[in-house]
CSV table of C-alpha atoms in Angstrom, one decimal:
chain,number,residue,atom,x,y,z
I,2,VAL,CA,4.4,-300.2,1.3
I,3,TRP,CA,4.7,-298.5,4.3
I,4,ALA,CA,7.5,-298.0,6.8
I,5,ILE,CA,7.4,-297.4,10.6
I,6,SER,CA,9.9,-294.7,12.0
I,7,ARG,CA,10.4,-294.0,15.8
I,8,PHE,CA,8.0,-291.9,17.3
I,9,GLU,CA,8.9,-289.2,19.8
I,10,GLN,CA,6.4,-288.5,22.2
I,11,GLY,CA,8.5,-286.3,24.9
I,12,ARG,CA,7.3,-283.0,25.8
I,13,ALA,CA,10.0,-280.5,27.4
I,14,LEU,CA,9.6,-278.7,30.7
I,15,ILE,CA,10.3,-275.0,30.7
I,16,GLU,CA,11.8,-274.1,34.4
I,17,ASP,CA,13.5,-270.4,34.7
I,18,GLU,CA,16.4,-271.0,32.3
I,19,VAL,CA,16.5,-274.6,31.6
I,20,ILE,CA,14.8,-277.5,29.6
I,21,TRP,CA,14.2,-280.9,31.2
I,22,ILE,CA,13.7,-282.9,28.2
I,23,GLY,CA,13.6,-286.6,27.5
I,24,GLY,CA,14.0,-288.7,24.5
I,25,SER,CA,13.1,-292.3,22.9
I,26,ARG,CA,16.0,-293.3,21.5
I,27,ALA,CA,18.3,-293.1,25.0
I,28,SER,CA,17.5,-293.3,28.9
I,29,GLY,CA,18.0,-290.2,30.5
I,30,VAL,CA,16.6,-286.8,30.7
I,31,GLU,CA,18.7,-283.9,29.8
I,32,VAL,CA,18.7,-280.5,30.8
I,33,LEU,CA,19.3,-277.7,28.6
I,34,ASP,CA,20.1,-274.2,28.7
I,35,ARG,CA,17.1,-272.6,27.6
I,36,LEU,CA,19.0,-269.8,25.6
I,37,THR,CA,21.6,-271.5,23.7
I,38,GLY,CA,20.2,-275.3,23.6
I,39,GLN,CA,23.6,-276.4,25.2
I,40,LEU,CA,23.6,-279.6,27.2
I,41,LEU,CA,24.2,-278.5,31.1
I,42,PHE,CA,23.6,-282.1,32.4
I,43,THR,CA,21.8,-285.4,31.9
I,44,VAL,CA,19.8,-287.1,34.7
I,45,PRO,CA,20.3,-290.8,34.4
I,46,THR,CA,17.0,-293.2,34.0
I,47,VAL,CA,16.5,-296.9,33.7
I,48,ASN,CA,14.7,-296.1,30.5
I,49,PRO,CA,13.5,-293.4,28.0
I,50,VAL,CA,11.5,-291.0,29.2
I,51,GLN,CA,8.4,-289.9,27.3
I,52,SER,CA,6.3,-288.2,29.5
I,53,LYS,CA,6.4,-284.8,30.2
I,54,PRO,CA,8.8,-283.8,33.4
I,55,MET,CA,6.6,-282.0,35.8
I,56,LYS,CA,7.8,-279.4,38.7
I,57,VAL,CA,6.9,-280.0,42.2
I,58,GLY,CA,7.8,-277.0,44.1
I,59,ASP,CA,11.3,-277.4,44.2
I,60,ARG,CA,12.0,-280.8,42.9
I,61,VAL,CA,11.0,-282.5,39.8
I,62,LEU,CA,8.7,-285.4,39.0
I,63,LEU,CA,10.0,-288.2,36.1
I,64,ALA,CA,8.4,-291.3,35.0
I,65,ASP,CA,9.8,-293.6,31.9
I,66,THR,CA,8.7,-295.9,29.6
I,67,GLY,CA,9.9,-299.0,31.8
I,68,GLY,CA,7.3,-297.8,34.7
I,69,TYR,CA,10.3,-296.3,36.8
I,70,VAL,CA,8.8,-292.9,38.7
I,71,TYR,CA,11.7,-290.8,40.0
I,72,LEU,CA,11.6,-287.5,42.3
I,73,THR,CA,15.0,-285.2,41.8
I,74,ASN,CA,15.8,-282.0,43.0
I,75,ALA,CA,16.8,-279.3,40.8
I,76,ASP,CA,20.2,-280.3,40.5
I,77,GLY,CA,19.4,-283.6,38.9
I,78,ASP,CA,19.9,-285.6,42.0
I,79,ILE,CA,17.8,-288.8,42.4
I,80,LEU,CA,16.1,-288.4,45.7
I,81,TRP,CA,13.9,-291.7,45.3
I,82,ARG,CA,12.8,-294.1,42.7
I,83,ASP,CA,10.1,-296.8,42.6
I,84,HIS,CA,8.4,-299.1,40.2
I,85,ALA,CA,4.7,-298.1,38.9
I,86,GLY,CA,4.0,-301.8,37.6
I,87,GLY,CA,3.9,-300.8,33.7
I,88,PRO,CA,5.2,-298.6,31.3
I,89,ILE,CA,4.4,-294.4,31.4
I,90,TYR,CA,3.6,-292.7,28.6
I,91,ALA,CA,1.3,-289.6,30.4
I,92,GLN,CA,2.6,-287.0,32.8
I,93,PRO,CA,1.8,-288.4,36.3
I,94,THR,CA,-0.5,-286.0,38.1
I,95,VAL,CA,0.0,-284.8,41.6
I,96,VAL,CA,-2.4,-283.4,44.3
I,97,GLY,CA,-0.9,-282.7,47.7
I,98,ASP,CA,1.6,-285.1,48.9
I,99,VAL,CA,0.2,-288.1,46.3
I,100,VAL,CA,1.5,-288.9,42.9
I,101,TYR,CA,-1.0,-290.7,40.9
I,102,VAL,CA,0.4,-292.3,37.6
I,103,VAL,CA,-1.3,-294.2,34.6
I,104,THR,CA,0.3,-297.1,32.9
I,105,ILE,CA,-0.6,-298.3,29.4
I,106,THR,CA,-1.4,-301.4,30.6
I,107,ASP,CA,-4.2,-299.5,32.3
I,108,ALA,CA,-3.1,-299.8,36.0
I,109,VAL,CA,-3.5,-296.8,38.3
I,110,VAL,CA,-1.2,-296.2,40.8
I,111,ALA,CA,-1.0,-293.8,44.0
I,112,MET,CA,2.4,-293.3,45.3
I,113,ASP,CA,3.7,-290.9,48.5
I,114,LEU,CA,5.2,-288.2,47.1
I,115,ASP,CA,8.2,-287.6,49.5
I,116,ASP,CA,9.4,-291.0,49.4
I,117,GLY,CA,7.6,-293.1,46.5
I,118,THR,CA,6.0,-295.4,48.8
I,119,TRP,CA,3.0,-297.1,47.1
I,120,LEU,CA,-0.5,-296.3,48.7
I,121,TRP,CA,-2.6,-298.1,46.5
I,122,SER,CA,-2.7,-299.7,42.9
I,123,PHE,CA,-6.2,-300.5,40.6
I,124,ARG,CA,-6.4,-302.8,37.4
I,125,SER,CA,-9.5,-303.6,36.4
I,126,GLU,CA,-10.2,-307.9,36.8
I,127,GLU,CA,-12.4,-307.6,33.5
I,128,GLN,CA,-10.7,-306.2,30.3
I,129,SER,CA,-12.4,-306.0,26.8
I,130,ALA,CA,-11.0,-307.8,23.9
I,131,ASP,CA,-13.4,-305.7,21.5
I,132,SER,CA,-10.4,-303.6,20.1
I,133,GLU,CA,-8.5,-304.7,17.3
I,134,LEU,CA,-5.4,-302.4,18.0
I,135,SER,CA,-3.8,-300.2,20.1
I,136,ILE,CA,-2.0,-297.0,20.0
I,137,LEU,CA,1.1,-296.5,21.9
I,138,GLY,CA,0.0,-294.1,25.0
I,139,SER,CA,-2.4,-293.5,27.9
I,140,SER,CA,-4.3,-291.1,29.5
I,141,GLY,CA,-3.4,-289.1,32.2
I,142,ALA,CA,-5.6,-288.9,35.8
I,143,THR,CA,-7.7,-286.2,36.9
I,144,VAL,CA,-8.6,-285.9,40.4
I,145,ARG,CA,-11.1,-284.0,41.4
I,146,ASP,CA,-13.6,-283.8,44.9
I,147,GLY,CA,-11.7,-286.8,46.0
I,148,LYS,CA,-12.4,-288.7,43.0
I,149,LEU,CA,-9.7,-289.7,40.2
I,150,TYR,CA,-10.8,-290.3,36.5
I,151,ALA,CA,-8.8,-291.7,33.8
I,152,GLY,CA,-9.3,-293.6,30.4
I,153,LEU,CA,-8.0,-296.9,29.3
I,154,GLY,CA,-7.2,-298.7,26.4
I,155,ASP,CA,-10.2,-300.6,26.1
I,156,GLY,CA,-12.5,-297.8,25.6
I,157,ARG,CA,-13.6,-297.2,28.8
I,158,LEU,CA,-13.6,-294.4,31.6
I,159,VAL,CA,-13.3,-295.1,35.2
I,160,CYS,CA,-13.9,-293.2,38.3
I,161,LEU,CA,-11.9,-294.4,41.6
I,162,ASP,CA,-11.6,-293.3,45.1
I,163,ALA,CA,-8.6,-291.2,45.1
I,164,ASP,CA,-7.8,-292.3,48.6
I,165,ILE,CA,-8.2,-295.6,48.2
I,166,GLY,CA,-8.6,-296.9,45.1
I,167,MET,CA,-11.8,-298.5,44.7
I,168,LEU,CA,-13.9,-298.4,41.7
I,169,MET,CA,-16.9,-296.3,41.7
I,170,TRP,CA,-18.1,-296.5,38.3
I,171,GLU,CA,-16.9,-297.5,35.1
I,172,LEU,CA,-18.5,-295.9,31.3
I,173,PRO,CA,-17.8,-297.3,27.9
I,174,VAL,CA,-17.1,-294.1,26.1
I,175,ALA,CA,-15.2,-295.5,22.9
I,176,GLU,CA,-16.3,-297.1,19.5
I,177,GLY,CA,-14.6,-298.2,16.4
I,178,ARG,CA,-11.0,-300.0,15.8
I,179,PHE,CA,-9.1,-298.3,17.9
I,180,LEU,CA,-10.5,-297.9,21.5
I,181,ASP,CA,-8.0,-296.0,23.4
I,182,VAL,CA,-8.9,-293.1,25.6
I,183,ASP,CA,-5.8,-291.6,25.4
I,184,ALA,CA,-7.2,-287.8,25.8
I,185,THR,CA,-7.1,-287.1,29.8
I,186,PRO,CA,-10.4,-286.4,30.9
I,187,ARG,CA,-10.9,-282.6,31.8
I,188,PHE,CA,-13.8,-280.9,33.2
I,189,ASN,CA,-15.4,-277.6,31.6
I,190,ASP,CA,-17.4,-275.1,33.1
I,191,ASP,CA,-20.5,-276.5,33.6
I,192,GLY,CA,-18.6,-279.6,35.3
I,193,LEU,CA,-18.7,-282.3,32.5
I,194,LEU,CA,-15.8,-284.4,32.0
I,195,VAL,CA,-15.0,-284.3,28.6
I,196,THR,CA,-12.6,-287.1,26.8
I,197,GLY,CA,-12.5,-289.1,23.9
I,198,SER,CA,-10.7,-291.7,22.0
I,199,TYR,CA,-8.5,-292.4,18.8
I,200,SER,CA,-11.4,-293.3,16.6
I,201,GLY,CA,-13.6,-291.7,18.5
I,202,PRO,CA,-16.0,-290.0,19.8
I,203,VAL,CA,-15.7,-287.0,21.6
I,204,VAL,CA,-17.7,-287.2,25.0
I,205,GLY,CA,-19.8,-285.0,27.7
I,206,ILE,CA,-20.1,-286.8,30.6
I,207,ASP,CA,-22.2,-286.1,33.6
I,208,THR,CA,-20.1,-287.7,36.4
I,209,ASP,CA,-22.8,-288.1,38.8
I,210,GLY,CA,-24.8,-290.8,36.3
I,211,PRO,CA,-22.7,-291.6,35.0
I,212,ALA,CA,-24.0,-290.7,31.5
I,213,ILE,CA,-23.1,-289.5,28.4
I,214,VAL,CA,-24.5,-286.1,27.9
I,215,TRP,CA,-23.5,-285.1,24.2
I,216,ARG,CA,-20.7,-286.9,21.8
I,217,ALA,CA,-19.2,-285.7,18.5
I,218,GLU,CA,-18.3,-288.4,15.9
I,219,HIS,CA,-14.6,-287.6,15.6
I,220,GLY,CA,-11.6,-289.4,17.1
I,221,VAL,CA,-9.1,-287.3,19.0
I,222,VAL,CA,-5.2,-287.5,18.6
I,223,GLY,CA,-3.0,-287.4,21.7
I,224,ASP,CA,-4.9,-284.8,24.4
I,225,ILE,CA,-7.5,-282.3,23.8
I,226,GLU,CA,-7.4,-278.2,25.2
I,227,LEU,CA,-10.2,-277.1,27.0
I,228,LYS,CA,-10.5,-273.1,27.1
I,229,TYR,CA,-13.0,-270.7,26.6
I,230,GLY,CA,-15.9,-272.7,26.8
I,231,ARG,CA,-14.8,-275.0,24.2
I,232,VAL,CA,-12.9,-278.2,23.4
I,233,PHE,CA,-10.2,-278.5,21.0
I,234,PHE,CA,-8.3,-281.4,19.5
I,235,SER,CA,-6.7,-282.7,16.3
I,236,ASP,CA,-8.6,-285.7,14.8
I,237,GLU,CA,-7.5,-288.9,13.1
I,238,THR,CA,-8.1,-286.9,9.6
I,239,GLY,CA,-5.9,-284.5,10.4
I,240,THR,CA,-8.3,-281.9,11.2
I,241,LEU,CA,-8.1,-279.4,13.8
I,242,ARG,CA,-11.7,-278.9,15.5
I,243,GLY,CA,-13.2,-276.8,18.0
I,244,LEU,CA,-16.6,-277.7,19.6
I,245,ASP,CA,-19.0,-276.1,22.1
I,246,ALA,CA,-18.1,-277.6,25.4
I,247,ALA,CA,-21.5,-277.2,26.9
I,248,ASP,CA,-23.2,-279.3,23.9
I,249,GLY,CA,-20.4,-280.6,21.9
I,250,SER,CA,-21.5,-278.5,18.8
I,251,GLU,CA,-18.8,-278.1,16.4
I,252,LEU,CA,-17.9,-274.5,16.1
I,253,TRP,CA,-15.2,-274.5,13.6
I,254,SER,CA,-12.9,-277.1,11.8
I,255,TYR,CA,-8.9,-276.0,10.0
I,256,LYS,CA,-6.9,-278.4,7.9
I,257,PRO,CA,-4.3,-276.4,5.7
I,258,ARG,CA,-4.4,-277.3,2.2
I,259,LYS,CA,-0.3,-278.6,2.0
I,260,THR,CA,0.1,-280.7,4.9
I,261,LYS,CA,-0.2,-284.1,5.0
I,262,LYS,CA,-1.6,-285.2,8.0
I,263,LEU,CA,-1.9,-283.2,11.4
I,264,LEU,CA,-0.5,-285.3,14.5
I,265,SER,CA,0.1,-282.6,17.3
I,266,ALA,CA,-2.6,-282.3,20.0
I,267,PRO,CA,-2.9,-278.2,20.0
I,268,THR,CA,-1.3,-276.1,22.5
I,269,GLY,CA,-3.4,-273.1,24.1
I,270,VAL,CA,-1.6,-269.7,24.4
I,271,GLY,CA,-3.9,-266.7,25.0
I,272,ARG,CA,-6.5,-267.0,22.1
I,273,ILE,CA,-3.6,-268.6,19.7
I,274,LEU,CA,-4.0,-272.8,19.0
I,275,LEU,CA,-0.2,-274.0,18.5
I,276,VAL,CA,-0.2,-277.4,16.2
I,277,ALA,CA,2.9,-279.2,15.0
I,278,TYR,CA,2.2,-281.3,11.3
I,279,ASN,CA,4.4,-284.0,10.8
I,280,GLU,CA,5.8,-282.5,8.0
I,281,GLY,CA,7.7,-280.2,10.1
I,282,ALA,CA,6.0,-276.8,10.3
I,283,LEU,CA,4.1,-275.2,13.3
I,284,TYR,CA,0.5,-273.5,12.7
I,285,ALA,CA,-0.9,-270.6,14.6
I,286,VAL,CA,-4.7,-271.0,14.3
I,287,ASP,CA,-7.3,-268.6,16.1
I,288,ALA,CA,-9.2,-270.2,19.1
I,289,PHE,CA,-12.3,-268.5,18.5
I,290,SER,CA,-12.7,-268.3,14.9
I,291,GLY,CA,-10.4,-271.4,13.4
I,292,GLU,CA,-8.5,-269.1,10.6
I,293,HIS,CA,-5.1,-269.5,9.9
I,294,MET,CA,-3.0,-266.7,11.6
I,295,TRP,CA,0.7,-267.8,10.8
I,296,HIS,CA,3.0,-270.6,10.1
I,297,THR,CA,6.6,-271.4,10.1
I,298,GLU,CA,8.3,-272.8,6.9
I,299,GLN,CA,8.5,-276.4,6.3
I,300,PRO,CA,12.2,-277.7,6.9
I,301,ARG,CA,13.6,-279.5,4.3
I,302,GLN,CA,14.8,-283.0,6.1
I,303,GLU,CA,11.2,-284.7,6.3
I,304,LEU,CA,11.9,-286.4,9.8
I,305,LEU,CA,11.7,-282.7,11.3
I,306,GLY,CA,8.0,-283.3,11.3
I,307,ALA,CA,6.6,-283.6,15.2
I,308,ALA,CA,3.9,-285.7,16.5
I,309,VAL,CA,3.5,-283.9,20.2
I,310,PRO,CA,2.2,-280.5,21.6
I,311,PRO,CA,4.8,-277.9,21.6
I,312,VAL,CA,5.5,-276.0,24.8
I,313,VAL,CA,5.5,-272.3,24.8
I,314,SER,CA,7.0,-270.2,27.3
I,315,GLY,CA,7.0,-266.4,26.5
I,316,ARG,CA,7.5,-266.4,22.8
I,317,GLN,CA,10.0,-269.5,22.8
I,318,VAL,CA,8.4,-272.3,21.4
I,319,ILE,CA,9.8,-275.7,21.9
I,320,TYR,CA,9.0,-279.2,20.5
I,321,VAL,CA,11.0,-282.6,19.7
I,322,THR,CA,10.9,-283.9,16.3
I,323,ALA,CA,10.2,-287.2,14.8
I,324,ASP,CA,14.4,-287.8,14.6
I,325,GLY,CA,14.8,-286.7,18.5
I,326,LEU,CA,15.8,-283.0,17.5
I,327,VAL,CA,15.0,-280.5,20.1
I,328,ARG,CA,14.0,-277.3,18.6
I,329,SER,CA,13.5,-273.6,19.8
I,330,LEU,CA,11.8,-271.2,18.1
I,331,VAL,CA,10.6,-267.4,18.4
I,332,ALA,CA,6.7,-266.8,18.0
I,333,PRO,CA,6.2,-263.6,16.2
I,334,PRO,CA,5.5,-260.2,18.4
I,335,GLY,CA,2.4,-260.0,19.7
I,336,PHE,CA,2.1,-263.7,20.2
I,337,TYR,CA,0.1,-263.5,23.3
I,338,ASP,CA,-3.0,-260.8,23.8
I,339,THR,CA,-0.8,-258.1,26.0
I,340,HIS,CA,2.8,-257.4,26.2
I,341,GLU,CA,3.1,-258.1,30.0
I,342,ASN,CA,2.8,-261.9,29.4
I,343,GLU,CA,6.0,-261.8,26.7
I,344,PRO,CA,9.0,-262.3,29.0
I,345,SER,CA,10.8,-263.3,25.9
I,346,GLN,CA,10.1,-260.2,24.1
I,347,ARG,CA,13.4,-259.0,23.4
I,348,GLN,CA,14.9,-259.8,20.1
I,349,SER,CA,18.3,-260.1,22.2
I,350,ARG,CA,17.2,-263.5,23.5
I,351,HIS,CA,18.9,-266.0,21.2
I,352,LEU,CA,16.2,-268.4,21.6
I,353,ASN,CA,16.6,-269.9,17.9
I,354,TRP,CA,18.0,-272.9,18.5
């Protein structure tokens, strides 16, 4: 009647000529040659890594699904390791010399970037029991003007003092069966904070109130992309949508006829949105019109579908499939608006692997 397969959520970090990527099947972060996919070395971790590695200066920040946070050098040597108190699926946020982590147990932790020392931690004393089920994942943290914003698994958005972790306000923003606010909150050009939950809605929030200024009755799968004054996201019905970030009105929607269900959040590259579908193809959609631009062929193996947004550098597109395969593709010429943004323009670079 139904089946559950292992769900890959790892995203790649493309840095210079190497790729850092974790997987759900084994602990450790693999560092690959960007051009060939050859394994160069593995950074040991206690648990699998599903959050995207982060480059911080000449170092790399990692977080695993058991709750450990690591800082390494470019060669993969671990400089420090400390525990954040709960599993981590969202990429940490770094502001100055502070690392902010949100766990799937709705804890928010601030750590010193240089040595991993805990600075403060927050966990709401009151947890809502309204949610029937929960999605495996969590919101990341957004820090602005000394305040930290994060979504929780019980449908609330919280605002904390970024220096000491004190709760400043909280706001219920989710409805329905799955209350998880897993879309990392992001500010639009007018200062509204935009986020959403799996069962919906998508909301624009005045953080001075706080108050919900607008809402759109759609769920959000994964993260949102905010650019050009628009909000882009994939919803729970398998549709890619574009909203006006100022008032939440729908500008367009897109759903390929032959696909089963859209799982990936979009990745914005120039005026293009890239989305990965669970049957394996990648689709490029115009961010302004919602029109189909191109797509890759569907692979024969069903488990080559993807649930996470692709990562792009030049014309190279990297994503991880449901069965843990890291795929590297070369996008068509003219992938960007200008060729100056195409360091991988030359076909002699062997990026298909």
